[in-house]
Structures are given as structure tokens and as C-alpha cells.
């Protein structure tokens, strides 16, 4: 038997690991197993199981293979095949007609993170800017967490993530890397094995990561800041704070200490559901171990007070002075280290800042005519959708469905499968997957730019995003920008050269570029990224340089110093439970929820509920139940689970909507109101009732 040829690539999905890959190319030209590249110091030869079996998705029998035109009612799923020319001509004609009636802002290109490739994902902006279509304010994933981290440091960057392997202690907070970022565990386990390092995990339920930790803390959702404040209280109380570091590198340590005087472990225990002993133990472990690496995750971004919680958690490392040592400090994302010139990909020179920027999390409100969400502008009557599935993943699902059902809304979806959103489209275009086109990726969770070259041809008539956008631009009369004449390889080469990072030829030879700053820069030993060079315990919230569309939500009420901020969707008599919609291990958003092995591993949609609370409601394990609130109700199955605090329920997903008996997905229940100060979607911050179906 001929041995497989190994090709290099990079995982394109919305995971901070952005793994470097070795891809088996079999003798018949088909892709076999995917493995982590051993030569990449962060991936270190390890990838998650769902990506390792990517061939299941690549060769899935339900892949879209030809352009389609809707012939049935919206959502019915009846389509007929048409040619690419007919499909693209139809899209262009409908966009031009919509523009003639309502102005260019009536067209809203909508996208997100189905691929994280800088060419295939972001080229949609080039068409947007060239035509003056409505811009998109990205709020579904990052805003509160990024803003909260930058509030202290002034910059979205931190210590080299590979330093976890030389830490004496790793605090994994607000993330479940066993399921969602396996490489975090690779480096944490290396430190445990070689150095005897301790692992502390903080989460809202007993995840696989919590189970593997030396100290696992399960608290109530949205109460992280209370825990962080109590930890810092103990550090000051027990003389475990690094006062020399605080005086030299932070803005107001004495004011912080005075403020925290009443934020005792007893105070935090009443809020978090933790015991005072757990809080004291956590604080002592952190205070007595300088070389502690705080790995802070995206759980912070899913709560209405997430920005405050992220800032409070990151502040602990400044109180202990952990930034001063290798393997110490706080890390969330390394986005600021990649100084990439994307002007050719995105046509930034054509961007008009006066064009409205619509909040992607409020797509339901936008498509149902909410004047505030539309910012007083025209209705959205035409859309191009790439790399996302809003009918499943966006908040306020009932509004989203109502909006997509409008007869006056024309929708073109460029997709790999017939998703819930594709079923609502007028034109569906078949898309390539990442091994079928060229692209380049940056790792938010590490420091590598990684090339993802094309490995195999796409099936049927599939086309990559870039080709579709360039073809539409030609039909729409928007070809004056040189980016529309370039293929993906040309874009990658131009971006690298314009950014001073070499050439396509160079990265092809080396596979990736290590962009990690030097130790002093990464640890802010030369000063944090504020004019006074100090870590800010006291942020100027509306002035934080994070992606935003101006202050929104209850931003004026944000606490001046780290504190518990009770703006979460509290449980009440009518809605006695708080729901968290956490990621399932075998799914990544909706990307893998159609592959057979992922479906088999996850079983069916369930709600994890404590046995004592289930018994009180007359609910047995496996019983059919309803979960609801004022936004709607979802039917699923009860799963008895002791690893949550009283009053907390967990629904792992995201499952396809049709996996639920009523066709209503879990985001029927989540809200789309803007999180302060710069927006966001609070997917883990939902009050619900639970009852037998």
C-alpha cells in the first residue's frame, strides 16, 4: 500500500488554537487523517478529535454541489439547480434593484467566523466598502472579553502562551479547553508532569477541565468578578500582594486596596455560591505562587457583566506581580501582535465611516424593522451571507426566523451544507472547505501566522468565497479596486510584503511565522500600553481602544474599580433558573453538528439539571421537558447532573434547530440586548423556567 503524502495546512475554525496541521493525502487524491504538526511549538502535534476526522465533513454526502434557486416557500427547503452565471446574475440584479429603491445601505453583507482565513473571510468587506453597503458591527463573540482585558493592559496581548509549560501554576478561567482549546491542556499538562505545576479551573459547571484540575471551582454564572475581588482582598490582607510591583507598574493600588476592604471571602461566597474555604484556598495558592499563568477564556464575553469580570480576573496578576516572571502573567488573546496590512483584502481605502454599522447580534431586530437597530436608516432588503448560520446561532431566534421569512427580503447564502439559514435563502451557492482553497490564519491563542494552502479540489461546482465576491463585484460594477483582480495567493503575498513579513514563497517554505514579541514587551516590563505605562485598575471605560461602535448598553453604570456588577439577567419567581448555553465537545458552533460521529458522541439536545431540583419539579432523567422565558420555549431532554450550583442549568450545543422536536433551537431563549460598554451577546446569561413537557 502506498503511504499517504503529508500536506501542510491550518485549522480554519473559530478556536484560539488555530492548529498547524499535517494532512494525509491518499493515493486516490482523497484526504485521510488530519494530525497536529509536531514542528509547531504551540500545536505540538495535538489537535481535537473533531478536526482529526475532518474527512467526514469534507466528503459528507449532504454537501452542496451546485447553485440552487428556491422554488418553494421560504424555509421549506425546495430548490432547483441553476448555473453559476444565472445564480450570480440573479444576485446582482436583485442587489441593484434593492439599491435603486432604498439606497446602498439596504444591502447588508453578513458574515462571521465559519472560516478565520484572512482572505476568504474578510474579502466580503471589500465588496461592502466598494458598494457602500451597510457595515457590520461584530458582537457575537469577543467584545466584552477583549474590552475587559484591554481595560487593564491597554493592548490585546500577553505572555507567550507556550510559557504555560514552564509555569508553577496555571489558572484556567472562563474556558473549557479539554473541549474547546485542547492545546491549552497540552502545555498545562506538560507543566504538571515536568514541574509539578498545579492547575486551577474556574467555570460555571463541572466540565472535563474542572475534573482534571487540582482545584476546581464551580461558581454561579456572572459572579466571576466577586471571586476575583475576594482573592485580591486576601492578597492584600495576608501581605501576599507585590507592593513594589504595584507602586511601579499600576495606577491606584492604595485606592484598590481600600475599595477591596469589604470584598471579603464571606461577601464573595454569598454571591458566587463557593465556600469561603474554596476562596481562601484559591487566594493562597495564587498569592504564594508567583509563577502563575492566568489563561482567561471567552466565557467572560457571554455575560452582561463580562467586561467587568474579565478586568477583575486579569487584575489579580498585577496584584501578585506575576507579570515579572516567565510562566506568569495574564493572557486572553494575542490579536495585537499581528500588525497586518489588510487594506488590499478589505478595501479599507473605500470605507466610508458615515455608513451605518449594524449589530450582527441584533439581526432579528434588524430584519423585523426595529428602528433603533436599523439606526433610523432604510430596511435591510438584500443580504449576502458567508461563513455563518444566523438562523441557528444568533440570539432572539424567533425574531431572526420572522425576519428571514419576509417576502420582501432577498437572501443569497454561500454555504457548504443546507443549513437553517440556507433553507431561508432565495439563492444558495456551494462553497469550498478550507482544504480546497488557499488562505492564511493568525492564532489568537498563540503567536503564529500559519499558511493554509489548497490541498485538494472541491467537489462538484463548489467555489471559494474570494471567487464569488470578485464575480459579484464585476456584475455590480465595483471592480475599480485592485483587490478584485487578485486570487488568494496574490492577496497573501501582498499582505505579507506590505506588513514587512516576507513573501508567500518564504512562508510556503517555513509553513508559519512566529510573531511573538520579546519577553519584556510581552510581559509589559517596559510599561503597559497606556500613556502613563501603568496597568489600570481604574479604567476609563468608554475610551478603551477595543473594537466598538461607540458606548452602548448601561455603560455609564460600570464600576470604577474591580467589583461585582449585578446587571446579569437574574432569576426570579417566574424564571427561577439561569441558563448557560456552553459549547459541546464534539461541535464547534454549528460546523460539526451534521457529521455522524459528532452527532453520535453528543446524542441529543439535553438540559443538565441538578437531581434535587429535577425531583422537586417531578422531572426524571431522560424526561421530555420545556425550557422557556418571554422570548419563547424550547423542548429537549432532561439530564440529571450534580456539577452545577443550585438554580443553574446547562444546555450544551449548538445543535441544529431540527434536532429539537419543535424546531426551535436553544437561541430561542437568549437575548440580543447590547452588553456594556461596546456591545456583545450574552449567551450564558439567560433566566428561564423549566417544566415537564
CSV table of C-alpha atoms in Angstrom, one decimal, residues 6 58 106 153 191 200 232 264 299 337 342 355 394 448 518 614 624 650:
chain,number,residue,atom,x,y,z
A,6,UNK,CA,1.7,14.7,4.0
A,58,UNK,CA,-15.1,17.0,3.6
A,106,UNK,CA,-30.4,48.4,2.2
A,153,UNK,CA,-3.2,46.3,29.8
A,191,UNK,CA,4.0,21.9,33.3
A,200,UNK,CA,-6.8,25.6,38.9
A,232,UNK,CA,-7.3,40.3,45.8
A,264,UNK,CA,-14.2,39.6,51.8
A,299,UNK,CA,-16.7,32.6,28.9
A,337,UNK,CA,0.9,41.3,17.9
A,342,UNK,CA,-5.3,44.1,5.2
A,355,UNK,CA,-22.1,54.3,6.5
A,394,UNK,CA,-27.9,34.4,16.6
A,448,UNK,CA,1.9,32.1,14.7
A,518,UNK,CA,10.3,39.7,23.2
A,614,UNK,CA,-35.4,17.9,39.0
A,624,UNK,CA,-39.1,15.4,27.9
A,650,UNK,CA,-26.7,23.9,31.2
